[in-house]
Coordinates of C-alpha atoms and ligand atoms in Angstrom, one line a residue:
M29 CA -50.5 -15.7 16.6
R30 CA -51.3 -19.1 15.0
A31 CA -54.5 -21.0 15.3
V32 CA -55.3 -24.9 14.7
I33 CA -58.9 -25.0 13.8
A34 CA -60.1 -28.6 13.6
G35 CA -63.4 -28.6 11.8
G36 CA -62.5 -25.2 10.2
A37 CA -64.0 -25.9 6.9
G38 CA -67.5 -26.4 8.6
F39 CA -70.4 -23.9 9.0
I40 CA -68.9 -22.3 12.3
G41 CA -65.3 -23.0 12.0
S42 CA -65.1 -21.4 8.6
H43 CA -66.5 -18.2 10.1
L44 CA -64.2 -18.5 13.1
S45 CA -61.1 -18.9 10.5
D46 CA -62.5 -15.5 8.6
V47 CA -62.3 -13.6 12.0
L48 CA -59.0 -14.8 13.0
L49 CA -57.6 -14.1 9.8
E50 CA -58.9 -10.7 10.0
R51 CA -57.3 -10.0 13.2
G52 CA -53.9 -11.1 11.6
W53 CA -53.6 -14.8 12.8
E54 CA -52.4 -17.6 11.0
V55 CA -54.9 -20.1 10.5
V56 CA -54.1 -24.1 9.8
V57 CA -57.6 -25.8 9.0
I58 CA -57.9 -29.4 9.7
D59 CA -60.9 -31.2 8.5
S60 CA -61.9 -34.3 7.0
L61 CA -64.5 -32.8 4.6
L62 CA -67.1 -35.5 5.9
S63 CA -69.7 -32.6 6.8
G64 CA -67.2 -29.6 6.2
S65 CA -66.7 -28.2 2.5
M66 CA -63.8 -26.7 0.6
A67 CA -66.6 -24.0 -0.6
N68 CA -66.8 -22.7 2.9
V69 CA -62.8 -21.8 2.8
A70 CA -62.3 -21.5 -0.7
H71 CA -62.0 -17.4 -0.4
L72 CA -59.2 -17.9 1.9
A73 CA -57.0 -20.1 -0.2
G74 CA -55.2 -17.3 -1.5
S75 CA -53.9 -15.9 1.9
P76 CA -50.5 -16.6 2.9
R77 CA -51.7 -16.9 6.4
F78 CA -54.0 -19.9 5.5
T79 CA -53.0 -23.5 5.1
F80 CA -55.8 -26.5 4.9
V81 CA -55.0 -29.8 6.0
R82 CA -57.4 -32.6 5.0
Q83 CA -57.5 -35.0 7.6
D84 CA -59.7 -37.1 10.4
V85 CA -58.5 -35.6 13.9
S86 CA -59.4 -39.1 15.2
R87 CA -56.4 -40.1 13.7
P88 CA -53.0 -38.9 14.9
V89 CA -52.3 -35.2 14.3
R90 CA -49.2 -33.5 13.6
I91 CA -48.5 -30.0 12.6
R92 CA -45.2 -28.4 12.2
G93 CA -44.2 -25.1 13.7
R94 CA -45.5 -23.3 16.5
V95 CA -49.0 -23.2 17.5
D96 CA -50.6 -20.8 20.1
S97 CA -54.3 -22.1 19.9
V98 CA -56.0 -25.5 19.2
L99 CA -59.7 -25.0 18.5
H100 CA -61.6 -28.3 18.3
L101 CA -64.8 -28.0 16.4
A102 CA -64.4 -31.2 14.3
S103 CA -67.9 -33.2 14.1
P104 CA -70.9 -33.6 12.1
A105 CA -73.5 -31.9 14.2
S106 CA -76.9 -32.4 12.7
P107 CA -79.5 -34.8 14.3
V108 CA -79.7 -36.4 10.7
D109 CA -75.8 -37.1 10.9
F110 CA -76.4 -38.8 14.0
F111 CA -78.1 -41.5 12.1
K112 CA -75.6 -41.4 9.0
Y113 CA -72.3 -41.0 10.9
P114 CA -72.7 -42.1 14.4
I115 CA -69.2 -44.0 14.8
Q116 CA -67.5 -40.9 13.2
I117 CA -69.0 -38.6 15.5
L118 CA -67.9 -40.8 18.5
K119 CA -64.4 -41.0 17.3
A120 CA -64.2 -37.3 16.4
S121 CA -65.1 -36.0 20.1
T122 CA -63.1 -38.8 21.9
L123 CA -60.0 -39.9 20.0
G124 CA -60.2 -36.5 18.3
T125 CA -60.0 -34.5 21.4
H126 CA -57.5 -36.8 23.1
N127 CA -55.4 -36.3 19.7
L128 CA -55.8 -32.5 19.7
L129 CA -55.3 -32.0 23.5
G130 CA -52.0 -34.0 22.8
L131 CA -51.3 -31.6 20.2
A132 CA -52.0 -28.5 22.5
K133 CA -49.6 -29.9 25.1
A134 CA -46.8 -30.8 22.8
K135 CA -47.1 -27.1 21.4
G136 CA -47.8 -25.4 24.9
A137 CA -50.9 -24.0 23.0
R138 CA -54.3 -23.2 24.6
F139 CA -57.0 -25.4 23.8
L140 CA -61.0 -24.7 23.1
L141 CA -63.3 -27.5 22.9
A142 CA -66.5 -26.6 21.0
S143 CA -69.1 -28.4 23.2
T144 CA -72.9 -28.2 23.0
S145 CA -76.1 -27.8 24.8
E146 CA -76.7 -31.4 23.7
V147 CA -74.7 -32.3 26.9
Y148 CA -77.9 -31.0 28.9
G149 CA -79.8 -33.8 26.8
D150 CA -83.7 -33.1 27.0
P151 CA -83.2 -30.9 30.0
L152 CA -85.4 -31.1 33.5
V153 CA -84.1 -27.8 34.1
H154 CA -84.9 -24.7 32.5
P155 CA -83.2 -22.4 31.3
Q156 CA -80.0 -24.4 31.6
P157 CA -77.2 -23.1 33.5
E158 CA -73.5 -24.2 33.2
D159 CA -73.9 -26.2 36.6
Y160 CA -76.7 -28.2 35.4
W161 CA -75.5 -31.8 34.7
G162 CA -78.2 -32.9 32.0
N163 CA -80.7 -35.4 31.3
V164 CA -79.2 -37.5 28.6
N165 CA -80.1 -40.9 27.0
P166 CA -76.6 -42.5 26.4
I167 CA -78.2 -45.3 24.0
G168 CA -80.7 -43.5 22.2
P169 CA -80.3 -42.1 18.6
R170 CA -78.4 -38.8 19.9
G171 CA -76.3 -40.4 22.4
C172 CA -73.2 -40.7 19.9
Y173 CA -73.1 -37.1 19.6
D174 CA -74.3 -36.1 23.1
E175 CA -72.1 -38.7 25.2
A176 CA -69.2 -38.1 23.0
K177 CA -69.1 -34.3 23.7
R178 CA -69.5 -35.0 27.5
C179 CA -66.6 -37.2 26.9
A180 CA -64.5 -34.3 25.1
E181 CA -65.7 -32.0 28.2
A182 CA -64.1 -34.7 30.7
F183 CA -60.9 -35.1 28.7
T184 CA -60.4 -31.3 28.3
M185 CA -60.9 -31.0 32.1
A186 CA -58.8 -33.8 32.9
Y187 CA -55.9 -32.4 30.9
H188 CA -56.4 -29.1 32.2
R189 CA -56.3 -30.8 35.8
A190 CA -53.5 -33.4 35.2
H191 CA -51.2 -31.6 32.7
G192 CA -52.0 -27.8 33.8
L193 CA -53.2 -27.3 30.3
D194 CA -54.7 -23.7 29.5
T195 CA -58.2 -25.1 28.1
R196 CA -61.7 -23.4 27.6
I197 CA -65.0 -25.0 26.8
V198 CA -67.9 -23.5 24.8
R199 CA -71.2 -24.9 25.0
I200 CA -73.0 -23.9 21.6
F201 CA -76.7 -23.5 21.4
N202 CA -78.5 -23.7 18.2
T203 CA -76.6 -21.4 15.5
Y204 CA -77.7 -20.6 12.1
G205 CA -76.5 -18.5 9.3
P206 CA -74.7 -18.7 6.0
R207 CA -72.5 -21.7 5.1
M208 CA -74.9 -24.2 6.6
R209 CA -75.4 -27.0 4.4
L210 CA -78.7 -26.9 2.0
D211 CA -79.0 -30.5 2.9
D212 CA -78.1 -29.9 6.5
G213 CA -81.3 -31.5 8.0
R214 CA -81.7 -29.0 10.7
M215 CA -84.5 -27.1 11.4
L216 CA -83.8 -23.7 9.6
P217 CA -81.8 -25.1 6.7
N218 CA -85.0 -27.2 5.9
F219 CA -87.4 -24.5 6.7
I220 CA -85.7 -22.1 4.6
T221 CA -85.1 -24.1 1.5
Q222 CA -88.5 -25.7 1.6
A223 CA -90.2 -21.9 2.0
L224 CA -88.0 -20.7 -1.0
R225 CA -89.1 -23.5 -2.9
D226 CA -92.7 -23.4 -1.9
E227 CA -92.6 -27.0 -0.8
P228 CA -94.2 -28.1 2.4
I229 CA -92.4 -27.2 5.6
T230 CA -91.4 -30.0 7.5
V231 CA -92.7 -29.7 11.3
Y232 CA -91.5 -32.5 13.3
G233 CA -94.2 -33.3 16.3
D234 CA -96.8 -30.6 17.1
G235 CA -94.0 -27.8 16.8
T236 CA -94.4 -26.7 20.4
Q237 CA -91.1 -27.8 21.3
T238 CA -88.4 -24.7 21.6
R239 CA -85.2 -23.6 20.7
S240 CA -83.5 -20.4 20.9
V241 CA -81.5 -19.8 17.6
T242 CA -78.2 -17.5 17.6
Y243 CA -76.6 -16.0 14.5
V244 CA -73.2 -17.4 13.7
D245 CA -71.4 -13.9 13.9
D246 CA -72.5 -13.6 17.8
L247 CA -71.6 -17.2 18.4
V248 CA -68.0 -16.6 17.0
R249 CA -67.9 -13.3 19.1
G250 CA -69.0 -15.3 22.2
M251 CA -66.4 -18.2 21.3
L252 CA -63.4 -16.0 20.8
A253 CA -64.3 -13.9 24.0
V254 CA -64.1 -17.4 26.0
L255 CA -60.9 -18.2 24.2
E256 CA -59.4 -14.9 25.5
S257 CA -61.0 -15.3 28.8
D258 CA -58.8 -16.9 32.0
D259 CA -61.7 -19.1 32.9
P260 CA -61.5 -23.3 32.2
L261 CA -65.1 -24.0 33.2
P262 CA -67.8 -24.2 30.5
F263 CA -69.7 -21.1 29.1
N264 CA -73.0 -21.3 27.4
I265 CA -73.0 -19.3 24.3
G266 CA -76.6 -18.8 22.9
D267 CA -79.6 -16.2 22.4
Q268 CA -82.0 -15.5 25.2
N269 CA -84.9 -15.5 23.0
E270 CA -87.0 -18.7 22.9
T271 CA -89.3 -19.5 20.2
S272 CA -91.6 -22.5 19.5
V273 CA -90.6 -24.4 16.3
I274 CA -94.0 -23.9 14.7
D275 CA -93.4 -20.1 15.3
L276 CA -90.1 -20.0 13.3
A277 CA -91.6 -22.0 10.7
R278 CA -94.6 -19.5 10.3
R279 CA -91.7 -16.3 10.5
V280 CA -89.6 -18.3 7.8
R281 CA -93.0 -18.7 5.4
R282 CA -93.6 -15.1 6.0
M283 CA -90.3 -13.6 5.2
A284 CA -90.1 -16.0 2.1
H285 CA -93.4 -14.8 1.0
S286 CA -94.2 -18.6 0.1
S287 CA -97.2 -20.5 -0.3
S288 CA -95.7 -23.7 1.7
A289 CA -98.2 -25.7 3.6
F290 CA -97.1 -27.2 7.1
A291 CA -96.2 -31.0 6.9
F292 CA -96.4 -32.3 10.3
R293 CA -93.9 -35.6 10.9
P294 CA -93.5 -37.6 14.1
L295 CA -91.0 -36.1 16.6
P296 CA -87.8 -37.9 16.6
E297 CA -87.0 -39.9 19.5
D298 CA -85.4 -37.9 22.4
D299 CA -85.8 -34.7 20.6
P300 CA -85.4 -31.8 23.5
K301 CA -88.7 -30.4 24.5
Q302 CA -87.2 -26.9 25.3
R303 CA -84.0 -25.5 25.3
R304 CA -82.7 -21.9 26.3
P305 CA -79.3 -21.1 27.6
D306 CA -78.9 -19.2 31.0
T307 CA -76.2 -17.0 29.5
S308 CA -75.6 -15.1 33.1
R309 CA -71.7 -16.4 33.4
A310 CA -71.0 -15.1 29.7
Q311 CA -72.5 -11.8 30.4
A312 CA -71.0 -11.3 33.8
I313 CA -67.5 -12.6 33.1
L314 CA -67.3 -12.0 29.5
G315 CA -69.5 -9.1 28.9
W316 CA -70.8 -11.2 25.9
Q317 CA -74.4 -11.0 24.8
P318 CA -76.1 -11.2 21.3
E319 CA -76.7 -8.2 19.2
I320 CA -78.1 -9.9 15.7
G321 CA -81.9 -10.2 16.0
L322 CA -83.8 -12.9 14.2
V323 CA -84.9 -10.5 11.4
E324 CA -81.5 -9.3 10.5
G325 CA -79.9 -13.0 11.0
L326 CA -82.9 -14.5 9.2
G327 CA -82.4 -11.9 6.4
R328 CA -78.6 -12.5 5.9
T329 CA -79.1 -16.4 5.8
F330 CA -82.1 -16.0 3.3
D331 CA -79.6 -14.2 1.0
Y332 CA -77.0 -16.9 1.4
F333 CA -79.6 -19.5 0.6
S334 CA -81.2 -18.0 -2.2
R335 CA -78.0 -17.5 -4.1
A336 CA -76.8 -21.1 -3.1
L337 CA -80.0 -22.5 -4.4
A338 CA -79.8 -20.5 -7.8
S339 CA -76.4 -21.7 -8.5
Ligands
UDP3 N1 -87.3 -29.8 13.1 C1 -88.8 -29.6 12.5 N2 -88.4 -29.9 11.2 C2 -87.2 -30.1 10.6 C3 -86.1 -30.1 11.1 C4 -86.2 -30.0 12.4 O1 -89.6 -29.4 13.1 O2 -87.4 -30.2 9.2 C5 -87.3 -29.8 14.5 C6 -86.6 -30.7 15.6 O3 -87.7 -31.7 15.8 C7 -86.3 -30.0 16.9 C8 -86.1 -28.7 16.3 O4 -86.6 -28.2 15.0 O5 -87.4 -29.9 17.7 C9 -84.6 -28.0 16.3 O6 -83.9 -29.3 15.4 P1 -82.6 -29.3 14.6 O7 -82.5 -30.7 13.9 O8 -82.1 -27.9 14.3 O9 -81.5 -29.5 16.1 P2 -81.9 -29.8 17.4 O10 -81.9 -28.7 18.2 O11 -83.0 -30.9 17.4 O12 -80.4 -30.5 17.7

């Protein structure tokens, strides 16, 4: 089997590449390296079943030979990126999705879209089931990502309905683990680096907003279960345990034995107040549920960040 993984040098894409190679697949990674990094796939360079193509998927994508699956994970995804790269983000999930759907159609391949809990915006329904349509501000700072991913889902369903393309959609909730960028700007990379350096831990707002964080190995297992399923409708993949941001900050500080103080900063515009996936569909249809708890997952992530900060 041969997969094209767009965004395969990113945090989640590189873990997905690892697992598919372990399963005996050939993997072609396409990545512009805007937010991805060669360091994430350097260990794969020696494998004869691994190929790397540096390319922005918002330009036409041509891959030689047979392709069985096209997985689209290419997009910067941290809220700090929404300010830095809004146009690249819009292009990756609109033009990029169109190009990759075209590739899948030309090759007769299955297409999997990495969508996001951001399609629910600042949700008015809690927890969020897949049939909730969301509460998104199209012209706010997160609009470039949220609306582009909603467009990507619409493109995917249109190719499924109009061309009979074999498609899958995964809505990814907050995920963490090794290979997140140190300067990623998201909650756990910030908290962990700040705690390890005994610097102030930046808590936005009063920290009562909630998230449910999933360890990357659980997410990747869920994504592959979706890929292997025969259901084109979206699946939420994410942990059920909901935690406030301040509680996560406290936990990270405790685990790091850190003397960091909390530095409260203004809550970013449109920051979702609460987020937790309803994963009944994934449980019933895929038999998927997370296996790695916060203590183990954070422990592994701490190991990675400690090494990365020391090097
Ligand atoms: N957050 C925080 N301090 C930080 C980074 C993020 O308090 O240094 C908060 C942020 O306001 C949000 C939550 O943590 O409420 C998760 O933010 P993240 O950037 O990880 O992604 P989001 O879930 O908002 O897309």
